[in-house]
Coordinates of N, CA and C in Angstrom, one line a residue:
M1 N 0.8 -1.2 0.0 CA 0.0 0.0 0.0 C 0.9 1.2 0.0
A2 N 0.8 2.1 -1.0 CA 1.6 3.3 -1.1 C 0.9 4.4 -0.3
Y3 N 1.7 5.2 0.4 CA 1.2 6.4 1.1 C 1.2 7.6 0.2
P4 N 0.1 8.3 0.1 CA 0.1 9.5 -0.7 C 1.2 10.5 -0.2
D5 N 1.6 11.4 -1.1 CA 2.7 12.3 -0.7 C 2.2 13.3 0.4
D6 N 0.9 13.6 0.4 CA 0.4 14.6 1.4 C 0.5 14.0 2.8
V7 N 0.3 12.7 2.9 CA 0.4 12.0 4.3 C 1.8 12.0 4.7
A8 N 2.7 11.7 3.7 CA 4.2 11.7 4.1 C 4.6 13.1 4.5
A9 N 4.2 14.1 3.8 CA 4.5 15.5 4.1 C 4.0 15.9 5.5
H10 N 2.8 15.4 5.8 CA 2.2 15.7 7.1 C 3.0 15.1 8.2
I11 N 3.4 13.8 8.0 CA 4.2 13.1 9.1 C 5.6 13.8 9.2
E12 N 6.1 14.2 8.1 CA 7.4 14.9 8.1 C 7.3 16.2 8.9
H13 N 6.2 16.9 8.6 CA 6.0 18.2 9.3 C 5.8 17.9 10.8
E14 N 5.1 16.9 11.2 CA 4.9 16.5 12.6 C 6.2 16.2 13.3
A15 N 7.1 15.5 12.6 CA 8.4 15.2 13.2 C 9.2 16.4 13.4
A16 N 9.2 17.4 12.4 CA 9.9 18.6 12.6 C 9.4 19.4 13.7
V17 N 8.1 19.5 13.9 CA 7.4 20.2 15.0 C 7.9 19.5 16.3
A18 N 7.9 18.2 16.4 CA 8.3 17.5 17.6 C 9.8 17.8 18.0
R19 N 10.6 17.9 17.0 CA 12.0 18.3 17.2 C 12.1 19.7 17.8
R20 N 11.4 20.6 17.2 CA 11.4 22.0 17.7 C 10.8 22.1 19.1
R21 N 9.7 21.4 19.3 CA 9.1 21.3 20.7 C 10.1 20.8 21.7
F22 N 10.8 19.7 21.3 CA 11.8 19.1 22.2 C 12.9 20.1 22.6
R23 N 13.5 20.8 21.6 CA 14.5 21.7 21.9 C 14.0 22.9 22.8
S24 N 12.8 23.4 22.5 CA 12.3 24.5 23.3 C 12.0 24.1 24.7
R25 N 11.4 22.9 24.9 CA 11.1 22.4 26.2 C 12.3 22.2 27.1
V26 N 13.4 21.6 26.5 CA 14.6 21.4 27.2 C 15.2 22.7 27.5
A27 N 15.2 23.7 26.6 CA 15.8 25.0 26.9 C 15.0 25.7 28.0
M28 N 13.7 25.6 27.9 CA 12.9 26.3 29.0 C 13.1 25.7 30.3
L29 N 13.2 24.3 30.4 CA 13.4 23.7 31.7 C 14.8 24.0 32.2
T30 N 15.8 24.1 31.4 CA 17.2 24.4 31.8 C 17.2 25.9 32.3
G31 N 16.6 26.8 31.5 CA 16.6 28.2 31.9 C 15.9 28.4 33.2
A32 N 14.7 27.8 33.3 CA 14.0 28.0 34.6 C 14.7 27.4 35.8
S33 N 15.4 26.3 35.6 CA 16.1 25.7 36.7 C 17.3 26.6 37.1
V34 N 18.0 27.1 36.1 CA 19.1 28.0 36.5 C 18.6 29.3 37.2
V35 N 17.6 29.9 36.7 CA 17.0 31.0 37.4 C 16.5 30.7 38.8
L36 N 15.8 29.5 39.0 CA 15.4 29.1 40.3 C 16.6 28.9 41.2
D37 N 17.6 28.3 40.7 CA 18.8 28.0 41.5 C 19.5 29.3 42.0
L38 N 19.6 30.3 41.1 CA 20.2 31.6 41.5 C 19.4 32.3 42.5
V39 N 18.1 32.3 42.3 CA 17.2 33.1 43.2 C 17.1 32.4 44.5
T40 N 16.9 31.1 44.6 CA 16.8 30.4 45.9 C 18.1 30.4 46.6
A41 N 19.3 30.5 45.9 CA 20.6 30.7 46.6 C 20.6 32.0 47.4
G42 N 20.1 33.0 46.8 CA 20.1 34.3 47.5 C 19.1 34.3 48.7
L43 N 18.0 33.6 48.5 CA 17.0 33.5 49.6 C 17.5 32.6 50.7
A44 N 18.2 31.5 50.3 CA 18.7 30.6 51.4 C 19.8 31.4 52.2
K45 N 20.6 32.1 51.6 CA 21.6 32.9 52.3 C 20.9 33.9 53.2
L46 N 19.9 34.6 52.7 CA 19.2 35.5 53.6 C 18.5 34.8 54.7
F47 N 17.8 33.7 54.5 CA 17.0 33.1 55.5 C 17.9 32.4 56.6
E48 N 19.0 31.9 56.2 CA 19.9 31.2 57.1 C 20.9 32.1 57.8
N49 N 20.8 33.4 57.5 CA 21.7 34.3 58.2 C 21.6 34.3 59.7
G50 N 22.7 34.1 60.4 CA 22.7 34.0 61.8 C 22.5 32.6 62.4
A51 N 22.1 31.6 61.6 CA 22.0 30.3 62.1 C 23.4 29.7 62.3
S52 N 23.4 28.6 63.1 CA 24.7 28.0 63.4 C 25.5 27.5 62.2
H53 N 24.7 27.0 61.2 CA 25.3 26.5 59.9 C 25.0 27.4 58.8
D54 N 25.0 28.8 59.0 CA 24.6 29.7 57.9 C 25.7 29.6 56.8
F55 N 25.3 30.2 55.6 CA 26.2 30.2 54.5 C 27.1 31.4 54.6
A56 N 28.4 31.2 54.5 CA 29.4 32.2 54.6 C 29.3 33.2 53.4
T57 N 29.1 32.7 52.2 CA 29.0 33.5 51.0 C 27.8 33.0 50.2
Y58 N 27.5 33.9 49.2 CA 26.5 33.5 48.2 C 26.8 32.2 47.5
L59 N 28.1 32.1 47.1 CA 28.5 30.9 46.4 C 28.3 29.6 47.3
D60 N 28.5 29.7 48.6 CA 28.2 28.6 49.4 C 26.7 28.2 49.4
A61 N 25.9 29.3 49.4 CA 24.4 29.0 49.3 C 24.1 28.5 47.9
L62 N 24.7 29.0 46.9 CA 24.5 28.5 45.5 C 24.9 27.0 45.4
F63 N 26.0 26.6 46.0 CA 26.4 25.2 46.1 C 25.3 24.4 46.7
W64 N 24.8 24.8 47.8 CA 23.8 24.1 48.6 C 22.5 23.9 47.7
T65 N 22.0 25.0 47.1 CA 20.8 24.9 46.3 C 21.0 24.0 45.1
T66 N 22.2 24.1 44.5 CA 22.5 23.3 43.3 C 22.5 21.8 43.7
T67 N 23.1 21.5 44.8 CA 23.1 20.1 45.3 C 21.7 19.6 45.6
Q68 N 20.9 20.5 46.1 CA 19.5 20.1 46.4 C 18.7 19.9 45.2
L69 N 19.0 20.6 44.1 CA 18.3 20.4 42.8 C 18.8 19.1 42.2
L70 N 20.0 18.7 42.3 CA 20.6 17.6 41.6 C 20.6 16.3 42.4
T71 N 20.4 16.3 43.7 CA 20.4 15.1 44.5 C 19.2 15.0 45.4
V72 N 18.9 13.8 45.8 CA 17.8 13.7 46.8 C 18.2 14.1 48.2
S73 N 19.5 13.9 48.5 CA 20.0 14.3 49.8 C 21.5 14.5 49.6
S74 N 22.1 15.3 50.5 CA 23.5 15.6 50.4 C 24.1 15.5 51.8
Q75 N 25.4 15.5 51.9 CA 26.0 15.5 53.2 C 26.1 16.8 53.9
L76 N 25.6 17.9 53.2 CA 25.6 19.2 53.8 C 24.6 19.3 54.9
P77 N 24.9 20.1 55.9 CA 23.9 20.2 57.0 C 22.5 20.7 56.5
N78 N 21.5 20.1 57.2 CA 20.1 20.5 56.8 C 19.9 22.0 57.3
P79 N 19.0 22.7 56.6 CA 18.7 24.1 57.0 C 18.1 24.1 58.4
E80 N 18.3 25.2 59.1 CA 17.8 25.3 60.4 C 16.5 26.1 60.5
R81 N 16.3 27.0 59.6 CA 15.2 27.9 59.6 C 14.1 27.4 58.8
A82 N 12.8 27.6 59.2 CA 11.7 27.1 58.5 C 11.6 27.6 57.1
A83 N 11.9 28.8 56.8 CA 11.8 29.3 55.4 C 12.8 28.6 54.5
T84 N 14.0 28.3 55.0 CA 14.9 27.6 54.2 C 14.5 26.1 54.0
K85 N 13.9 25.5 55.0 CA 13.3 24.2 54.8 C 12.2 24.2 53.7
V86 N 11.4 25.2 53.7 CA 10.4 25.3 52.6 C 11.1 25.4 51.3
L87 N 12.2 26.2 51.2 CA 12.9 26.3 49.9 C 13.5 24.9 49.5
D88 N 13.9 24.2 50.5 CA 14.5 22.9 50.2 C 13.4 22.0 49.6
V89 N 12.2 22.0 50.2 CA 11.1 21.2 49.6 C 10.7 21.7 48.2
I90 N 10.7 23.0 48.0 CA 10.4 23.5 46.7 C 11.4 23.0 45.7
L91 N 12.7 23.1 46.0 CA 13.8 22.6 45.1 C 13.6 21.1 44.8
E92 N 13.3 20.3 45.8 CA 13.1 18.9 45.5 C 11.9 18.6 44.7
A93 N 10.8 19.4 44.9 CA 9.6 19.3 44.1 C 9.9 19.7 42.6
W94 N 10.7 20.8 42.5 CA 11.0 21.2 41.1 C 11.9 20.1 40.4
A95 N 12.8 19.5 41.1 CA 13.6 18.5 40.5 C 12.7 17.3 40.0
I96 N 11.7 16.9 40.8 CA 10.8 15.9 40.3 C 10.0 16.3 39.1
I97 N 9.6 17.6 39.1 CA 8.8 18.1 37.9 C 9.7 18.1 36.7
V98 N 11.0 18.5 36.8 CA 11.9 18.5 35.7 C 12.1 17.1 35.1
V99 N 12.3 16.1 36.0 CA 12.5 14.8 35.5 C 11.3 14.2 34.8
A100 N 10.1 14.5 35.4 CA 8.9 14.0 34.7 C 8.7 14.7 33.4
S101 N 9.0 16.0 33.4 CA 8.8 16.8 32.1 C 9.8 16.3 31.0
L102 N 11.0 16.0 31.4 CA 12.0 15.5 30.5 C 11.6 14.2 29.9
A103 N 11.0 13.3 30.8 CA 10.6 12.0 30.4 C 9.4 12.1 29.3
A104 N 8.5 13.0 29.6 CA 7.4 13.2 28.7 C 7.9 13.9 27.4
T105 N 8.9 14.8 27.4 CA 9.4 15.4 26.2 C 10.2 14.4 25.4
F106 N 11.0 13.5 26.0 CA 11.7 12.5 25.2 C 10.6 11.5 24.6
S107 N 9.6 11.2 25.4 CA 8.6 10.2 24.9 C 7.9 10.8 23.6
D108 N 7.6 12.1 23.7 CA 6.9 12.8 22.6 C 7.8 12.7 21.3
L109 N 9.1 13.1 21.5 CA 10.0 13.1 20.4 C 10.2 11.7 19.8
L110 N 10.4 10.7 20.7 CA 10.6 9.3 20.2 C 9.3 8.8 19.5
H111 N 8.2 9.1 20.0 CA 6.9 8.7 19.3 C 6.9 9.2 17.9
H112 N 7.2 10.5 17.7 CA 7.2 11.0 16.3 C 8.3 10.5 15.5
R113 N 9.5 10.2 16.1 CA 10.6 9.6 15.3 C 10.2 8.2 14.8
T114 N 9.6 7.4 15.7 CA 9.2 6.1 15.4 C 8.1 6.1 14.3
R115 N 7.2 7.0 14.4 CA 6.1 7.1 13.4 C 6.7 7.5 12.1
H116 N 7.6 8.4 12.1 CA 8.3 8.9 10.9 C 9.1 7.7 10.2
R117 N 9.8 7.0 11.0 CA 10.6 5.9 10.5 C 9.7 4.8 10.0
A118 N 8.6 4.5 10.6 CA 7.7 3.4 10.2 C 7.1 3.8 8.8
M119 N 6.8 5.1 8.7 CA 6.2 5.6 7.4 C 7.2 5.4 6.3
R120 N 8.5 5.8 6.5 CA 9.5 5.7 5.5 C 9.7 4.2 5.1
E121 N 9.7 3.3 6.1 CA 9.9 1.9 5.8 C 8.7 1.3 5.0
R122 N 7.5 1.7 5.3 CA 6.4 1.3 4.5 C 6.4 1.8 3.1
R123 N 6.8 3.0 3.0 CA 7.0 3.6 1.6 C 8.0 2.9 0.8
A124 N 9.2 2.5 1.5 CA 10.2 1.8 0.8 C 9.8 0.4 0.4
G125 N 9.0 -0.2 1.3 CA 8.6 -1.6 1.0 C 7.5 -1.6 -0.1
A126 N 6.8 -0.5 -0.2 CA 5.7 -0.5 -1.3 C 6.3 -0.2 -2.7
S127 N 7.5 0.3 -2.7 CA 8.0 0.6 -4.0 C 8.7 -0.6 -4.7

């Protein structure tokens, strides 16, 4: 069974849209994560000021927020103030959202790539 050229063009267009969507979603998640990391580092430094394990510099706070985004737990001391604990939970929730969003984004791209590849194989087999 031969596929009409308009169906092939439609599937090709869908694959191109999926690639653009993939790139834009990954860029958006990366950008939002970097902004969240930078902002929460400043807030963590502010909130933990005066605590027994406060952050000496902004870079120390940035290191803590980055490790909280990238790991489930770290060997760094837990925050002492309630506001910083809330920030910690927000960072961990964001990390879960990012992982789930990336999984969905990859799934969307792979679905369109598989559909595109199957269409090409069917067309090659029909010729």
